[in-house]
Short mmCIF file of C-alpha atoms in Angstrom, two decimals:
data_model
loop_
_atom_site.label_atom_id
_atom_site.label_comp_id
_atom_site.label_asym_id
_atom_site.label_seq_id
_atom_site.Cartn_x
_atom_site.Cartn_y
_atom_site.Cartn_z
CA MET H 27 181.70 61.38 188.51
CA SER H 28 184.32 61.23 186.32
CA ALA H 29 182.66 61.97 181.98
CA THR H 30 184.89 59.23 180.60
CA PRO H 31 183.66 56.13 179.44
CA THR H 32 183.83 53.43 182.35
CA ALA H 33 186.83 50.60 180.84
CA GLU H 34 185.12 47.09 179.60
CA PRO H 35 185.83 44.47 181.61
CA VAL H 36 188.41 42.17 179.97
CA PRO H 37 187.27 38.59 180.56
CA THR H 38 190.51 37.34 181.43
CA VAL H 39 191.60 33.74 180.16
CA THR H 40 192.95 30.68 182.84
CA SER H 41 195.72 29.20 182.70
CA SER H 42 196.22 25.81 180.90
CA THR H 43 195.61 23.27 184.40
CA GLU H 44 193.03 25.51 185.04
CA LEU H 45 188.86 23.65 185.27
CA THR H 46 186.24 25.43 184.73
CA ALA H 47 184.05 25.78 187.96
CA SER H 48 182.15 21.97 185.88
CA GLY H 49 185.43 20.61 185.42
CA VAL H 50 185.97 21.39 181.71
CA PRO H 51 189.46 22.34 180.73
CA ALA H 52 189.77 25.07 179.85
CA ALA H 53 192.39 25.67 177.52
CA ALA H 54 190.83 22.28 176.00
CA ALA H 55 187.30 24.48 175.17
CA LEU H 56 189.27 27.37 174.95
CA ALA H 57 191.49 25.55 171.32
CA LEU H 58 188.61 24.34 170.29
CA GLY H 59 186.21 26.45 170.83
CA ASP H 60 188.15 29.22 168.96
CA ASP H 61 189.35 27.10 165.92
CA ALA H 62 185.01 26.59 165.43
CA LEU H 63 184.73 31.28 166.06
CA VAL H 64 187.59 31.82 163.80
CA LEU H 65 187.35 29.68 160.75
CA SER H 66 182.54 30.31 161.36
CA HIS H 67 183.68 34.17 160.84
CA ARG H 68 186.18 33.45 157.49
CA LEU H 69 183.95 31.08 155.70
CA GLY H 70 180.93 34.52 156.89
CA GLU H 71 182.90 36.15 154.59
CA TRP H 72 182.24 34.44 151.44
CA ALA H 73 178.54 36.22 151.79
CA GLY H 74 178.23 38.14 149.01
CA HIS H 75 181.60 36.72 147.46
CA ALA H 76 180.97 33.11 146.89
CA PRO H 77 181.55 32.33 143.16
CA VAL H 78 178.02 30.09 142.31
CA LEU H 79 174.86 31.00 145.20
CA GLU H 80 174.86 26.66 145.97
CA GLU H 81 178.57 27.72 147.08
CA GLU H 82 177.42 30.61 148.96
CA VAL H 83 175.00 28.76 151.16
CA ALA H 84 176.75 26.06 151.55
CA LEU H 85 179.89 27.93 153.20
CA ALA H 86 177.43 30.32 155.86
CA ASN H 87 175.71 27.05 156.59
CA ILE H 88 179.40 25.18 157.33
CA ALA H 89 179.88 28.61 159.42
CA LEU H 90 176.84 27.93 160.98
CA ASP H 91 177.25 24.82 162.32
CA LEU H 92 180.95 25.96 163.85
CA LEU H 93 179.50 28.90 164.77
CA GLY H 94 177.02 26.55 166.91
CA GLN H 95 180.30 24.11 168.09
CA ALA H 96 181.75 27.33 169.03
CA ARG H 97 178.71 28.82 171.50
CA VAL H 98 178.89 25.37 173.61
CA LEU H 99 182.69 25.21 173.85
CA LEU H 100 183.08 29.01 174.19
CA SER H 101 180.16 28.97 177.21
CA LEU H 102 181.96 25.92 178.96
CA VAL H 103 184.25 28.62 179.68
CA GLY H 104 182.64 32.43 180.31
CA ASP H 105 180.00 34.57 178.94
CA GLU H 106 179.99 33.91 174.92
CA ASP H 107 179.90 37.42 173.79
CA GLU H 108 182.35 38.70 176.32
CA LEU H 109 185.24 36.32 175.02
CA ALA H 110 184.02 36.41 171.84
CA PHE H 111 183.69 40.12 171.36
CA LEU H 112 186.08 41.62 173.92
CA ARG H 113 189.31 39.44 173.69
CA GLU H 114 192.31 40.20 172.82
CA GLU H 115 194.83 38.66 169.91
CA ARG H 116 196.53 37.12 172.03
CA SER H 117 194.30 35.82 173.99
CA PHE H 118 192.91 34.08 171.46
CA ARG H 119 193.53 29.99 171.18
CA ASN H 120 193.08 28.95 167.31
CA LEU H 121 195.22 27.01 165.46
CA GLN H 122 196.57 29.69 163.18
CA LEU H 123 195.49 27.15 159.87
CA VAL H 124 191.72 28.76 160.64
CA GLU H 125 192.86 32.27 160.28
CA GLN H 126 194.15 32.77 157.01
CA PRO H 127 191.96 34.26 154.67
CA ASN H 128 190.30 32.79 152.24
CA GLY H 129 192.22 33.56 149.21
CA ASP H 130 190.80 32.90 146.49
CA PHE H 131 188.28 30.25 147.05
CA ALA H 132 191.01 26.99 146.15
CA HIS H 133 192.67 28.87 148.99
CA THR H 134 189.35 28.18 150.96
CA ILE H 135 188.72 24.87 149.55
CA ALA H 136 191.89 23.45 150.93
CA ARG H 137 191.94 25.61 154.21
CA GLN H 138 188.36 23.52 154.75
CA PHE H 139 189.85 20.11 153.65
CA TYR H 140 192.91 20.13 155.87
CA PHE H 141 190.77 21.32 159.06
CA SER H 142 187.65 19.51 158.25
CA VAL H 143 189.61 16.36 157.95
CA HIS H 144 191.77 16.81 161.28
CA GLN H 145 188.34 17.56 162.92
CA HIS H 146 185.99 15.09 162.41
CA LEU H 147 188.37 12.52 163.53
CA LEU H 148 189.08 14.52 166.26
CA TYR H 149 185.81 15.25 167.48
CA GLY H 150 185.29 11.62 166.50
CA GLN H 151 187.14 10.36 169.27
CA LEU H 152 186.81 12.01 171.62
CA ALA H 153 183.17 11.48 171.17
CA VAL H 154 184.01 7.81 171.59
CA THR H 155 186.51 8.47 174.62
CA GLY H 156 184.09 10.53 177.02
CA GLY H 157 185.03 13.05 178.91
CA PRO H 158 183.29 16.56 179.02
CA PHE H 159 183.94 16.95 175.32
CA ALA H 160 181.98 13.62 174.55
CA GLY H 161 179.02 14.94 174.37
CA LEU H 162 178.97 18.62 171.78
CA ALA H 163 182.19 15.89 169.57
CA ALA H 164 179.02 13.48 169.05
CA LYS H 165 176.85 15.84 168.30
CA ALA H 166 179.16 18.10 166.30
CA VAL H 167 180.94 14.75 164.57
CA LYS H 168 177.82 13.90 162.06
CA GLU H 169 178.45 17.72 161.51
CA VAL H 170 181.87 17.61 160.37
CA ALA H 171 181.33 14.84 158.04
CA TYR H 172 179.21 16.98 155.23
CA HIS H 173 181.77 19.93 155.72
CA GLN H 174 184.56 17.45 155.27
CA ASP H 175 182.57 15.33 151.96
CA HIS H 176 181.65 19.10 151.05
CA ALA H 177 185.61 20.07 150.98
CA GLU H 178 187.15 16.55 149.07
CA HIS H 179 184.49 16.49 146.24
CA TRP H 180 186.05 20.07 145.49
CA ILE H 181 189.59 18.87 146.16
CA ALA H 182 188.14 16.63 143.83
CA ARG H 183 186.70 18.63 140.93
CA LEU H 184 189.20 21.83 141.33
CA GLY H 185 192.44 19.17 141.60
CA ASP H 186 191.53 16.59 138.61
CA GLY H 187 189.95 19.40 136.56
CA THR H 188 190.62 22.24 133.85
CA ALA H 189 194.76 23.39 133.69
CA GLU H 190 194.40 26.25 135.59
CA SER H 191 191.71 24.97 138.09
CA HIS H 192 194.32 22.00 138.82
CA GLU H 193 196.82 24.63 139.44
CA ARG H 194 195.60 27.01 141.52
CA MET H 195 194.68 24.31 143.53
CA GLN H 196 198.05 22.49 144.43
CA ARG H 197 199.43 26.27 144.84
CA ALA H 198 196.87 26.38 147.60
CA CYS H 199 197.66 23.05 149.38
CA ASP H 200 201.15 23.66 149.05
CA ALA H 201 200.40 27.45 150.98
CA LEU H 202 198.74 26.01 153.80
CA TRP H 203 200.98 22.95 153.95
CA ARG H 204 203.11 24.63 156.83
CA PHE H 205 199.75 25.76 158.69
CA THR H 206 199.16 22.02 159.21
CA GLY H 207 201.97 20.34 161.92
CA GLU H 208 200.38 22.02 165.01
CA MET H 209 196.62 21.06 164.34
CA PHE H 210 199.14 17.73 166.39
CA GLU H 211 200.72 19.95 169.27
CA PRO H 212 198.93 18.78 172.01
CA VAL H 213 196.78 21.08 174.11
CA ASP H 214 196.50 20.78 177.96
CA GLY H 215 193.05 18.48 179.22
CA LEU H 216 192.26 16.85 175.37
CA GLU H 217 193.61 13.54 175.68
CA VAL H 218 193.13 12.13 172.71
CA ASP H 219 196.09 9.84 170.86
CA LEU H 220 197.19 13.04 168.90
CA MET H 221 200.10 10.35 167.20
CA ALA H 222 197.22 8.18 165.56
CA LEU H 223 195.17 11.59 164.73
CA GLU H 224 198.43 12.32 162.41
CA ALA H 225 198.60 9.62 161.12
CA ARG H 226 195.67 8.43 160.12
CA TRP H 227 195.32 12.26 159.40
CA LEU H 228 198.26 11.55 156.38
CA GLU H 229 196.60 9.27 155.13
CA ARG H 230 193.11 10.34 154.74
CA VAL H 231 194.40 13.84 152.73
CA THR H 232 197.32 11.64 150.43
CA ALA H 233 194.37 10.00 149.64
CA VAL H 234 192.41 12.52 148.28
CA LEU H 235 195.10 14.45 146.75
CA GLU H 236 196.39 11.86 144.66
CA ARG H 237 192.65 10.74 143.56
CA ALA H 238 192.41 14.26 142.63
CA THR H 239 195.80 14.34 140.84
CA LEU H 240 196.92 16.70 143.14
CA THR H 241 200.82 16.06 144.37
CA VAL H 242 200.60 15.73 147.72
CA PRO H 243 202.98 19.11 149.61
CA SER H 244 206.62 18.60 150.55
CA GLY H 245 207.30 21.20 152.53
CA ALA H 246 208.27 21.22 156.59
CA ARG H 247 205.25 20.77 158.38
CA THR H 248 206.64 20.89 162.24
CA GLY H 249 210.38 22.13 163.04
CA ALA H 250 211.63 25.38 162.89
CA TRP H 251 210.42 26.53 159.22
CA SER H 252 207.27 25.82 159.52
CA ALA H 253 204.04 28.22 161.25
CA GLY H 254 201.82 27.85 164.44
CA ALA H 255 202.27 29.10 167.53
CA GLY H 256 198.11 29.36 167.73
CA ARG H 257 197.62 27.94 170.67
CA GLN H 258 200.23 30.24 172.72
CA GLY H 259 198.62 33.44 170.59
CA LEU H 260 200.91 33.83 168.30
CA HIS H 261 198.94 34.58 165.36
CA THR H 262 199.66 36.10 161.97
CA GLU H 263 199.28 39.51 160.15
CA SER H 264 195.94 39.11 159.02
CA PHE H 265 194.88 38.31 161.78
CA GLY H 266 194.48 40.98 163.77
CA ARG H 267 192.02 42.93 161.00
CA MET H 268 189.49 40.33 160.87
CA LEU H 269 188.71 40.76 165.05
CA ALA H 270 188.47 44.15 163.98
CA GLU H 271 185.75 43.65 161.69
CA MET H 272 184.60 40.93 163.72
CA GLN H 273 184.70 42.64 167.14
CA HIS H 274 183.44 46.27 166.18
CA LEU H 275 180.53 46.21 166.38
CA HIS H 276 180.12 45.13 170.15
CA ARG H 277 182.51 47.62 171.09
CA SER H 278 180.74 50.47 169.25
CA HIS H 279 177.66 49.09 170.65
CA PRO H 280 178.17 47.34 173.85
CA GLY H 281 175.24 45.16 174.84
CA ALA H 282 173.12 46.40 171.70
CA SER H 283 170.59 43.43 170.73
CA TRP H 284 167.93 43.03 167.77
CA MET P 13 143.53 15.87 195.14
CA VAL P 14 144.66 12.26 196.80
CA THR P 15 147.75 13.46 199.26
CA GLY P 16 150.78 12.37 197.93
CA THR P 17 153.69 13.60 199.30
CA ALA P 18 156.48 11.14 198.78
CA GLY P 19 156.51 11.10 193.68
CA LYS P 20 153.77 12.69 191.57
CA THR P 21 150.24 11.63 192.17
CA GLY P 22 148.49 10.32 189.54
CA ALA P 23 146.78 14.29 188.60
CA ASP P 24 150.10 15.00 188.49
CA THR P 25 151.82 12.45 185.42
CA ALA P 26 148.68 13.44 183.98
CA LEU P 27 149.37 16.59 183.99
CA GLU P 28 152.70 16.17 182.89
CA ALA P 29 151.37 14.35 180.14
CA GLU P 30 149.20 16.84 178.79
CA LEU P 31 152.28 18.89 178.73
CA ARG P 32 154.72 17.34 176.81
CA ARG P 33 151.85 16.70 174.07
CA LEU P 34 151.27 20.63 174.88
CA ALA P 35 155.35 21.26 174.30
CA GLY P 36 154.93 18.70 171.54
CA SER P 37 151.66 20.37 169.65
CA VAL P 38 154.68 23.54 169.40
CA PRO P 39 155.03 24.01 164.93
CA ASP P 40 159.52 24.55 164.27
CA PRO P 41 160.00 27.41 162.70
CA GLU P 42 161.64 27.06 159.80
CA LEU P 43 158.83 23.64 158.84
CA PRO P 44 155.77 24.01 160.05
CA VAL P 45 154.22 21.62 158.70
CA LEU P 46 156.46 19.68 161.51
CA THR P 47 155.59 19.74 165.36
CA LEU P 48 158.31 19.63 167.50
CA GLU P 49 157.03 15.85 168.38
CA ASP P 50 157.36 14.61 164.84
CA LEU P 51 161.09 15.85 164.66
CA GLY P 52 161.48 14.48 167.95
CA VAL P 53 162.83 17.27 170.07
CA VAL P 54 161.54 16.66 172.81
CA ARG P 55 163.18 15.22 175.42
CA GLY P 56 161.46 15.47 178.51
CA VAL P 57 158.89 17.66 180.66
CA ARG P 58 159.76 17.17 184.62
CA LEU P 59 156.88 18.76 186.23
CA LEU P 60 158.30 20.51 189.85
CA GLY P 61 155.00 22.26 190.94
CA PRO P 62 151.36 22.57 190.16
CA THR P 63 152.88 25.74 188.30
CA SER P 64 156.63 25.09 187.50
CA VAL P 65 157.80 22.64 184.52
CA GLU P 66 161.58 21.92 182.79
CA VAL P 67 161.55 21.09 179.01
CA ASP P 68 164.58 18.80 177.50
CA LEU P 69 165.15 19.97 174.24
CA THR P 70 167.87 18.88 171.81
CA PRO P 71 168.87 21.34 168.46
CA THR P 72 169.31 19.34 165.75
CA TYR P 73 171.85 20.94 164.08
CA THR P 74 174.32 22.18 167.00
CA GLY P 75 173.60 25.79 166.03
CA CYS P 76 171.00 25.91 164.54
CA PRO P 77 169.11 29.63 165.06
CA ALA P 78 165.20 27.84 165.33
CA ILE P 79 166.34 26.78 168.97
CA GLU P 80 164.97 30.11 170.31
CA ALA P 81 162.12 30.07 168.79
CA MET P 82 161.59 26.96 169.83
CA THR P 83 161.87 27.71 173.13
CA SER P 84 159.88 30.75 173.53
CA ASP P 85 156.80 29.00 171.88
CA ILE P 86 157.29 26.24 174.22
CA GLU P 87 157.10 29.08 176.71
CA GLN P 88 154.24 30.47 175.77
CA VAL P 89 152.50 27.21 175.36
CA LEU P 90 152.96 26.20 178.51
CA ARG P 91 152.31 29.26 180.04
CA GLU P 92 148.36 29.67 178.61
CA HIS P 93 148.75 26.98 180.48
CA GLY P 94 148.99 28.15 183.75
CA MET P 95 152.73 27.65 184.06
CA THR P 96 153.98 30.78 185.55
CA GLN P 97 157.73 29.21 185.87
CA VAL P 98 159.37 27.25 182.22
CA SER P 99 162.27 26.26 181.89
CA VAL P 100 163.84 24.71 178.58
CA PHE P 101 167.08 23.15 178.81
CA LYS P 102 169.00 22.56 175.91
CA VAL P 103 170.55 19.35 176.15
CA LEU P 104 172.95 17.86 173.36
CA SER P 105 173.34 14.76 174.49
CA PRO P 106 172.81 11.63 173.02
CA ALA P 107 173.23 13.56 169.71
CA TRP P 108 169.38 14.40 167.96
CA SER P 109 169.36 12.26 164.38
CA THR P 110 167.21 12.02 161.29
CA ASP P 111 165.84 8.81 162.82
CA ASP P 112 164.05 10.72 165.73
CA ILE P 113 161.97 12.29 163.03
CA SER P 114 158.73 9.92 163.60
CA ALA P 115 156.75 8.18 160.62
CA GLU P 116 154.17 10.94 160.29
CA GLY P 117 156.88 13.33 160.49
CA ARG P 118 158.20 11.91 157.24
CA ARG P 119 154.90 11.51 155.83
CA LYS P 120 154.12 15.19 156.43
CA LEU P 121 157.88 16.29 155.27
CA ASP P 122 156.58 14.20 151.57
CA GLU P 123 153.57 15.18 151.48
CA PHE P 124 154.59 18.66 152.06
CA GLY P 125 157.25 18.51 148.54
CA ILE P 126 161.37 18.14 151.24
CA ALA P 127 162.38 14.56 150.96
CA PRO P 128 162.28 13.05 153.87
CA PRO P 129 165.56 11.06 155.31
CA ARG P 130 166.43 8.24 154.96
CA PRO P 131 166.61 5.54 158.18
CA HIS P 132 170.62 4.62 158.91
CA THR P 133 170.97 1.30 158.38
CA ALA P 134 175.21 1.17 158.82
CA ASP P 135 177.68 3.61 160.57
CA GLY P 136 178.83 4.69 157.55
CA PRO P 137 179.57 9.21 157.89
CA VAL P 138 177.45 10.44 155.24
CA PRO P 139 175.13 7.94 153.45
CA LEU P 140 175.25 9.54 150.41
CA THR P 141 175.49 6.68 147.27
CA LEU P 142 171.12 5.64 147.85
CA SER P 143 168.62 6.98 145.76
CA VAL P 144 166.58 9.80 146.73
CA ARG P 145 162.46 9.61 145.86
CA CYS P 146 161.32 13.52 143.82
CA PRO P 147 158.15 13.74 146.36
CA HIS P 148 157.03 15.48 143.15
CA CYS P 149 156.57 12.77 140.35
CA GLY P 150 158.05 9.33 142.45
CA SER P 151 160.99 9.09 140.17
CA THR P 152 163.54 7.38 142.70
CA ASP P 153 166.60 9.31 139.17
CA THR P 154 167.28 12.81 141.52
CA GLU P 155 170.87 13.89 141.24
CA LEU P 156 172.23 16.25 143.82
CA LEU P 157 173.09 19.83 143.31
CA SER P 158 174.41 21.12 146.61
CA ARG P 159 174.91 19.33 149.98
CA PHE P 160 173.68 22.70 151.40
CA SER P 161 170.22 23.88 150.99
CA SER P 162 168.39 27.47 152.35
CA THR P 163 168.62 25.56 156.29
CA ALA P 164 171.50 23.06 157.45
CA CYS P 165 169.58 20.22 157.38
CA LYS P 166 168.29 20.44 153.70
CA ALA P 167 170.80 19.61 150.37
CA LEU P 168 169.18 20.38 147.49
CA ARG P 169 168.32 17.84 144.72
CA ARG P 170 166.44 18.31 141.25
CA CYS P 171 164.57 15.50 139.60
CA VAL P 172 165.55 13.80 136.27
CA THR P 173 162.45 12.72 134.88
CA CYS P 174 160.38 15.86 135.92
CA ARG P 175 163.19 18.08 136.38
CA GLU P 176 161.67 19.95 139.61
CA PRO P 177 164.07 20.41 142.23
CA PHE P 178 163.24 19.84 145.52
CA ASP P 179 165.10 19.95 149.32
CA HIS P 180 165.90 16.93 150.53
CA PHE P 181 165.95 16.71 154.65
CA LYS P 182 169.24 15.05 154.72
CA GLU P 183 170.67 12.39 157.23
CA LEU P 184 172.48 12.95 160.32
#
């Protein structure tokens, strides 16, 4: 017998149009599950670092909601732990937006704002159109309403706050703008009206930013110079480091539990 | 016992009701003043055989970590009642709502110092406009400190009249 450790099973990612045994479109479940998982981990990084205790608790609560959603979605595709902890960077299908580093608090809020407005609209649609995600979406949309409310209050408070908070909130909204177009790219198996979704997203984002005395960013959201290929497995530089941290315990101690 | 081959006998139905009562009597691991029945999370109990039972349990929040403790508590109490095979299923649909908390549950929450959730009126996403009554002094002059508190299901508020902070079981 060889003394070298046996290779860990590497979960295979099903091809885009494949359905799981229970008839769930795997690509869509993976895309939504990875969005929730990765954003949950990023928010968890605030533990011990948030500006005030209430905010620490809030971010951890939002992270927990997202983790719960991720567990349901990834379990539709395969073993949740294998998918979360043993996949390589290129196999993750999350949006590049959700993997962006926390930055200052304004960056975290801008990321949270753009994503939660999108997620609330998307899950709202999935809940009413039926299909394999309707049950989860109907449940999660109520949780996400609180995430969106939280983000929008901070946008208003920071945007319409001091000169310093206004400037930093604007900077964060501008910096993440180029990642927002990817949210409206088609995903196999996700049957939603993306055009309508994008129009409603833009309408809401515009209203909230303007109320907060902020300027709607003017840069491109789609096209050659915009970002976003996370759904194809292409990720930004910081994502690899995030994964290394997220996965190291499971990879170092396979099968460990507490 | 009568020889009921197709369908359940009267004794079976009575046992099923008893098992449901037992499962419902398990205290919530995070809010022990409430039972799972008060919380409205036990969706169904099905007797499969003389010592085999299935339970449908719904989480309050998708990521609620208490669901695992609830599951093992239900398993334990039903095993103590002679069930050798207990399967607890997590069901998401229809989504749990704070409207599923019983009147008795609301009363217990208030008594425990947690403002109970307000019933949903319209289909608005987050009903934050109506005032929440202070569970300590009864004043309706209270303010929101944070939408998120010690657990996912609660918000943190403060009473302007008596100055006491308190948890509010927020509407979902």
